[in-house]
Short mmCIF file of C-alpha atoms in Angstrom, two decimals:
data_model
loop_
_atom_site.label_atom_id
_atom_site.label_comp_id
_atom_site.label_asym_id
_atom_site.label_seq_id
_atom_site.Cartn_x
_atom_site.Cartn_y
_atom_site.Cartn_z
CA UNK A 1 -101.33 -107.59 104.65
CA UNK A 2 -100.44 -108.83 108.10
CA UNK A 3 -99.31 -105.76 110.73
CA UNK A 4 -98.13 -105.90 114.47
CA UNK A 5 -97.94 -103.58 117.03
CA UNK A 6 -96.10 -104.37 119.96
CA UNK A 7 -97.37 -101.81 123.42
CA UNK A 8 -97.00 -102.09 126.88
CA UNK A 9 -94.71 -100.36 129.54
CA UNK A 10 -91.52 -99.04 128.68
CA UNK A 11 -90.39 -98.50 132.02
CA UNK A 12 -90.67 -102.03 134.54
CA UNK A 13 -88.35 -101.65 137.76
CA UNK A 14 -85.99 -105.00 138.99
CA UNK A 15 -87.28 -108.19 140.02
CA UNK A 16 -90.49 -106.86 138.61
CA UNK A 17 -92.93 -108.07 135.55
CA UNK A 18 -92.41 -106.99 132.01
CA UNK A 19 -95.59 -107.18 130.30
CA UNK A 20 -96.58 -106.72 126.55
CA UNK A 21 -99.18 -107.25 124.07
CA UNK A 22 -98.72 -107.19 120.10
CA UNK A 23 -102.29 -106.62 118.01
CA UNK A 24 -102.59 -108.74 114.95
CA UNK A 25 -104.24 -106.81 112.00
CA UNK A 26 -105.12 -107.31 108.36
CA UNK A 27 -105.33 -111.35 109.57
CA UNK A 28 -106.31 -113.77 111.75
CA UNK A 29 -104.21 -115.06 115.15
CA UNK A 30 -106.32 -118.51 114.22
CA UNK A 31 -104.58 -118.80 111.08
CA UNK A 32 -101.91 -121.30 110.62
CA UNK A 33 -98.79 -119.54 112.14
CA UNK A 34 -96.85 -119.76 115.07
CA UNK A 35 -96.92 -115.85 117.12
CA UNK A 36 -93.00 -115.03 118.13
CA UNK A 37 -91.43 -112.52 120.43
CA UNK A 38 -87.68 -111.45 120.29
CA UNK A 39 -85.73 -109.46 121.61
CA UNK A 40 -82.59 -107.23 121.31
CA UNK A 41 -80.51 -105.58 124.03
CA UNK A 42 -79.11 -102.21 123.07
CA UNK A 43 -75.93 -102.58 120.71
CA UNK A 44 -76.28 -106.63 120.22
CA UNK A 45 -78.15 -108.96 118.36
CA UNK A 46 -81.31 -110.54 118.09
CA UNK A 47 -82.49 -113.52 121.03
CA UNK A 48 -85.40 -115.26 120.38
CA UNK A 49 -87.82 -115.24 123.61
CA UNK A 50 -90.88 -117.98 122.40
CA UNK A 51 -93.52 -118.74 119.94
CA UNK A 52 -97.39 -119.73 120.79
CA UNK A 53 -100.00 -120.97 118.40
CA UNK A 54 -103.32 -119.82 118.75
CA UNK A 55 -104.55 -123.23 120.52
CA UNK A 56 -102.21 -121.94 122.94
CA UNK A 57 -99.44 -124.38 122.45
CA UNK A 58 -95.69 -122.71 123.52
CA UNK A 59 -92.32 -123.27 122.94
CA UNK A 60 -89.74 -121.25 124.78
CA UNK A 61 -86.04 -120.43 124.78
CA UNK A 62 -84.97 -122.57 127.62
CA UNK A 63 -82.35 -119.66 129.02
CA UNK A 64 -85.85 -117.67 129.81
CA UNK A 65 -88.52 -120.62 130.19
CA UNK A 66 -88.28 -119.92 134.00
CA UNK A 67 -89.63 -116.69 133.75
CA UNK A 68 -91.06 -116.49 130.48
CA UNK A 69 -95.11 -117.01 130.01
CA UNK A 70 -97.33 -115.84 127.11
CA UNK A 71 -101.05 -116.23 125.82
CA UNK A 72 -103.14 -115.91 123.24
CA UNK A 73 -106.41 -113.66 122.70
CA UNK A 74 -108.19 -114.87 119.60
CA UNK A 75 -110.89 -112.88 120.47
CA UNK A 76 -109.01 -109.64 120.74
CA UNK A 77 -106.77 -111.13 117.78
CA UNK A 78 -103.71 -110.17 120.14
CA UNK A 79 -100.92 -112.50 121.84
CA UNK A 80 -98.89 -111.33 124.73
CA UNK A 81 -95.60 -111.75 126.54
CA UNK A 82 -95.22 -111.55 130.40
CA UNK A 83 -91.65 -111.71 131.99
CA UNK A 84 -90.97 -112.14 135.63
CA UNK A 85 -88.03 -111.51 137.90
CA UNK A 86 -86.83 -108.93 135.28
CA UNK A 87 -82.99 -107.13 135.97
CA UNK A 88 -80.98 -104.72 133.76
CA UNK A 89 -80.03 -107.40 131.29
CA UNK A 90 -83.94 -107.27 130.24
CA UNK A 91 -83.46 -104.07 128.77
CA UNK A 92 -84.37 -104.41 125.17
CA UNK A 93 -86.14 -103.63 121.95
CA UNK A 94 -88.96 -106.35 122.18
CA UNK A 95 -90.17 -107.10 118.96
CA UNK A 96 -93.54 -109.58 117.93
CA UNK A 97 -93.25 -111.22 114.96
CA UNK A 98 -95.07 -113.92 112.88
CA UNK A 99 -93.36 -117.19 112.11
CA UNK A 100 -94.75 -119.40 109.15
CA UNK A 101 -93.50 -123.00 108.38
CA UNK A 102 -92.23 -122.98 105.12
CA UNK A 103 -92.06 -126.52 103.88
CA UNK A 104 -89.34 -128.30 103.85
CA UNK A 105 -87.26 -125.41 104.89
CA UNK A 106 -88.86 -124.81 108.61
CA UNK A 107 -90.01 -121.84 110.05
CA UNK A 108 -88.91 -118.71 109.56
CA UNK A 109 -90.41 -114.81 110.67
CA UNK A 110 -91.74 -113.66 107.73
CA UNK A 111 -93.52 -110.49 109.32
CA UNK A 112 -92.47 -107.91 112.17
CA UNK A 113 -93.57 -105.39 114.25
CA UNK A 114 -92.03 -102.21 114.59
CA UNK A 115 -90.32 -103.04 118.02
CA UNK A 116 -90.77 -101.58 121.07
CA UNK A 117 -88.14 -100.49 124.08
CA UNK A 118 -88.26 -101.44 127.61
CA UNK A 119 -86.30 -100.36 130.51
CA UNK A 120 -85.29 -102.18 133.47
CA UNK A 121 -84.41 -99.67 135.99
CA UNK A 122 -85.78 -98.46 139.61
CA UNK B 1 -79.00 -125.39 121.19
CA UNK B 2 -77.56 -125.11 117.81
CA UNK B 3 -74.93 -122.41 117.66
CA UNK B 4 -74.98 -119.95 115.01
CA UNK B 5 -71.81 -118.35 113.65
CA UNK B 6 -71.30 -115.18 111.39
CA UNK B 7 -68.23 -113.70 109.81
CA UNK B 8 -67.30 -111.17 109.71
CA UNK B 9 -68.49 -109.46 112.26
CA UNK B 10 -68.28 -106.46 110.02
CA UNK B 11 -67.18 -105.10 106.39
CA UNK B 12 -66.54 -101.66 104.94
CA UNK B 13 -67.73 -101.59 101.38
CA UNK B 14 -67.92 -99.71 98.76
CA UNK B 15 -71.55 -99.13 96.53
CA UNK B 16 -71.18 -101.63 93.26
CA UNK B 17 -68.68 -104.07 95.36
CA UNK B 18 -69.74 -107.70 95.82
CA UNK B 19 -70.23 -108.52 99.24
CA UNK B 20 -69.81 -112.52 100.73
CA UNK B 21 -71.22 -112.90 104.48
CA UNK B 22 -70.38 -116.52 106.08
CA UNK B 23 -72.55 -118.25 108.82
CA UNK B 24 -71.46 -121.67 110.00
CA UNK B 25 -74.09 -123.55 112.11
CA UNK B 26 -73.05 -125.94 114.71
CA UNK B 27 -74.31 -129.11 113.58
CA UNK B 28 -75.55 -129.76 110.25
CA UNK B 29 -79.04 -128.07 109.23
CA UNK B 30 -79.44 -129.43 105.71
CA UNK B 31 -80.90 -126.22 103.87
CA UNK B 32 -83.12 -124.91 107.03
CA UNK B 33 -81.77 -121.32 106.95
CA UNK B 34 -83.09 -117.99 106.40
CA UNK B 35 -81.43 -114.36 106.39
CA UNK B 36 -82.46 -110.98 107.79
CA UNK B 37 -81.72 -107.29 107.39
CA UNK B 38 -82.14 -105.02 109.82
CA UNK B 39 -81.31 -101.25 109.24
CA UNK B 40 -80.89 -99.74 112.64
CA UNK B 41 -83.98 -98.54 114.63
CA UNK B 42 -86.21 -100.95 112.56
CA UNK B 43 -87.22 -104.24 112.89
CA UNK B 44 -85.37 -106.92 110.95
CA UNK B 45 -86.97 -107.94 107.46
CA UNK B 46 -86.88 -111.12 106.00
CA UNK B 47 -85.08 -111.92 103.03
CA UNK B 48 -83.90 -115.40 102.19
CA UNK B 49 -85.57 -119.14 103.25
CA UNK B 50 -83.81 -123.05 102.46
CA UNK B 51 -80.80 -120.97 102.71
CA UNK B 52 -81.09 -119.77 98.81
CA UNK B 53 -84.56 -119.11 98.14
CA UNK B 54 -85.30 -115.22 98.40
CA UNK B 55 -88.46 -113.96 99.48
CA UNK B 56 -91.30 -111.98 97.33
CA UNK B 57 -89.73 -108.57 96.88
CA UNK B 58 -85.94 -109.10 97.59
CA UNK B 59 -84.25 -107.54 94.67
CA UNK B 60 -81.77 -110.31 92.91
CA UNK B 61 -78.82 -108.93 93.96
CA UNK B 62 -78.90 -111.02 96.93
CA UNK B 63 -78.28 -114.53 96.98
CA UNK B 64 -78.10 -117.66 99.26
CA UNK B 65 -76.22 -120.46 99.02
CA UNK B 66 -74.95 -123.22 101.26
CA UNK B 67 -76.04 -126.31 103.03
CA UNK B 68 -75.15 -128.69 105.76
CA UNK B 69 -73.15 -126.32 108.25
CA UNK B 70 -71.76 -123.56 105.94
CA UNK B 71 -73.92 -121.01 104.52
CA UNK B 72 -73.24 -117.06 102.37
CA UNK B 73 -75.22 -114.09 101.57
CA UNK B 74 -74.05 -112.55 98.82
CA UNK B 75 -74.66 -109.55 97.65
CA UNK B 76 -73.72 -108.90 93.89
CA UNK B 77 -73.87 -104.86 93.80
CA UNK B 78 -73.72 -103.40 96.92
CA UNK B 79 -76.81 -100.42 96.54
CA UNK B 80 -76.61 -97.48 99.46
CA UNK B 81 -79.64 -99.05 100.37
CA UNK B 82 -77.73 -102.49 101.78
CA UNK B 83 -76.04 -100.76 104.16
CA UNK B 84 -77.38 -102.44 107.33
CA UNK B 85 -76.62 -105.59 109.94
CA UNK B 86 -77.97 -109.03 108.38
CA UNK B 87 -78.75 -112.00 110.51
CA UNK B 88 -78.95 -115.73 110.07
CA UNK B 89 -81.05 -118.20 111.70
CA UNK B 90 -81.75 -121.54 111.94
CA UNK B 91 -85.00 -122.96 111.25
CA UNK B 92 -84.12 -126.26 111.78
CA UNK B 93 -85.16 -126.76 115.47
CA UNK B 94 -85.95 -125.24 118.49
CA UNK B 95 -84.64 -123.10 120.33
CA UNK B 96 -84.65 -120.82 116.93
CA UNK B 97 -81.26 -119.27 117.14
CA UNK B 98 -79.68 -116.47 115.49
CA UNK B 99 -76.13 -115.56 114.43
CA UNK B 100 -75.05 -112.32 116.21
CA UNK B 101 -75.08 -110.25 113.09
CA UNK B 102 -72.71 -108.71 110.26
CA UNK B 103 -72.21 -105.20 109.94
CA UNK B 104 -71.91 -103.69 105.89
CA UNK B 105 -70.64 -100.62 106.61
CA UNK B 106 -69.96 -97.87 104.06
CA UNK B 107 -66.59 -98.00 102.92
#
């Protein structure tokens, strides 16, 4: 079955980058799926950052699309998440996830990696 | 955006109580709605799609139900093992947007 694992920094000081990568295994990132990232400041509730398909097509949250880019590796079978101009209210669990398109009923994140936790401070 | 809407925020329950969790979306969604559990310090996990359809492995206690703008989670027998936030979300359009959660808390 599919498994992600999110890495990258956990520390980024302000009006830096935030940068992370989540690995796709037991499938392929060329498979029919969109590749999300979300995230969830300490104590609240789950914002969804983006998607990318593996042509490298994106759709972004438009609160972050300023300052929000990712990519696709299909030949490291990894996506990644880069996030500029980053202040306190970046601090988060940052989770990748897959989203499928369930027909007739849309698309929903049907798989998750394990989340991981990055601090915005100097 | 489409605004997503739970209630209650939280509930104290008991194990074997039936437990009804609302979320209202903005603007109608037909049936595009799926749930989430998330037990804290994991990632969420994906239970329900079309607002009443429950994904491979999701023991029948839960349940979906709704349509339109008003949706429920229902859970029939609350197990010590429910006892976590749940989430809705829209999969109607983009952005995707969640509703800020629902607490079951042990009663």
């Amino acid at each position: 079955q599919v498994q992600l694992q999110e890495s990258g920094p956990g520390l980024v000081k302000p009006s830096g980058t935030l940068s992370l990568t989540c690995a796709v295994s037991g499938g392929s990132i060329s498979s029919r799926n969109w590749w999300t990232w979300v995230r969830q400041p300490p104590g609240k509730g789950l914002e969804w950052i983006g998607e990318i398909y593996h042509s490298g097509n994106t759709n972004y949250n438009p609160s972050l699309k300023s300052r929000v880019t990712m990519s696709v590796d299909n030949s490291k079978n990894q996506f990644s998440l880069k996030l500029s101009s980053v202040t306190a209210a970046d601090t988060a669990v940052y989770y990748c996830a897959r989203s499928v398109y369930i027909t007739i009923f849309g698309v929903v994140m049907d798989v998750w990696g394990q989340g991981t936790t990055v601090t915005v401070s100097s | 955006d489409i605004q997503m809407t739970q209630s209650p925020s939280s509930v104290s329950a008991s194990v074997g109580d039936r437990v009804t969790i609302t979320c209202r979306a903005s603007q109608g969604i037909r049936s595009w709605l799926a749930w989430y559990q998330q037990k804290p310090g994991k990632a969420p996990k994906f239970l329900i799609y079309g607002a009443s359809s429950l994904q491979s492995g999701v023991p029948s206690r839960f349940s979906g139900s709704g349509s339109g703008t008003d949706f429920t989670l229902t859970i029939s027998s609350l197990q010590p093992e429910d006892f976590a936030t749940y989430y809705c979300q829209q999969t109607n359009s983009l952005p995707r947007t969640f509703g800020q959660g629902t607490k079951v808390e042990i009663k």
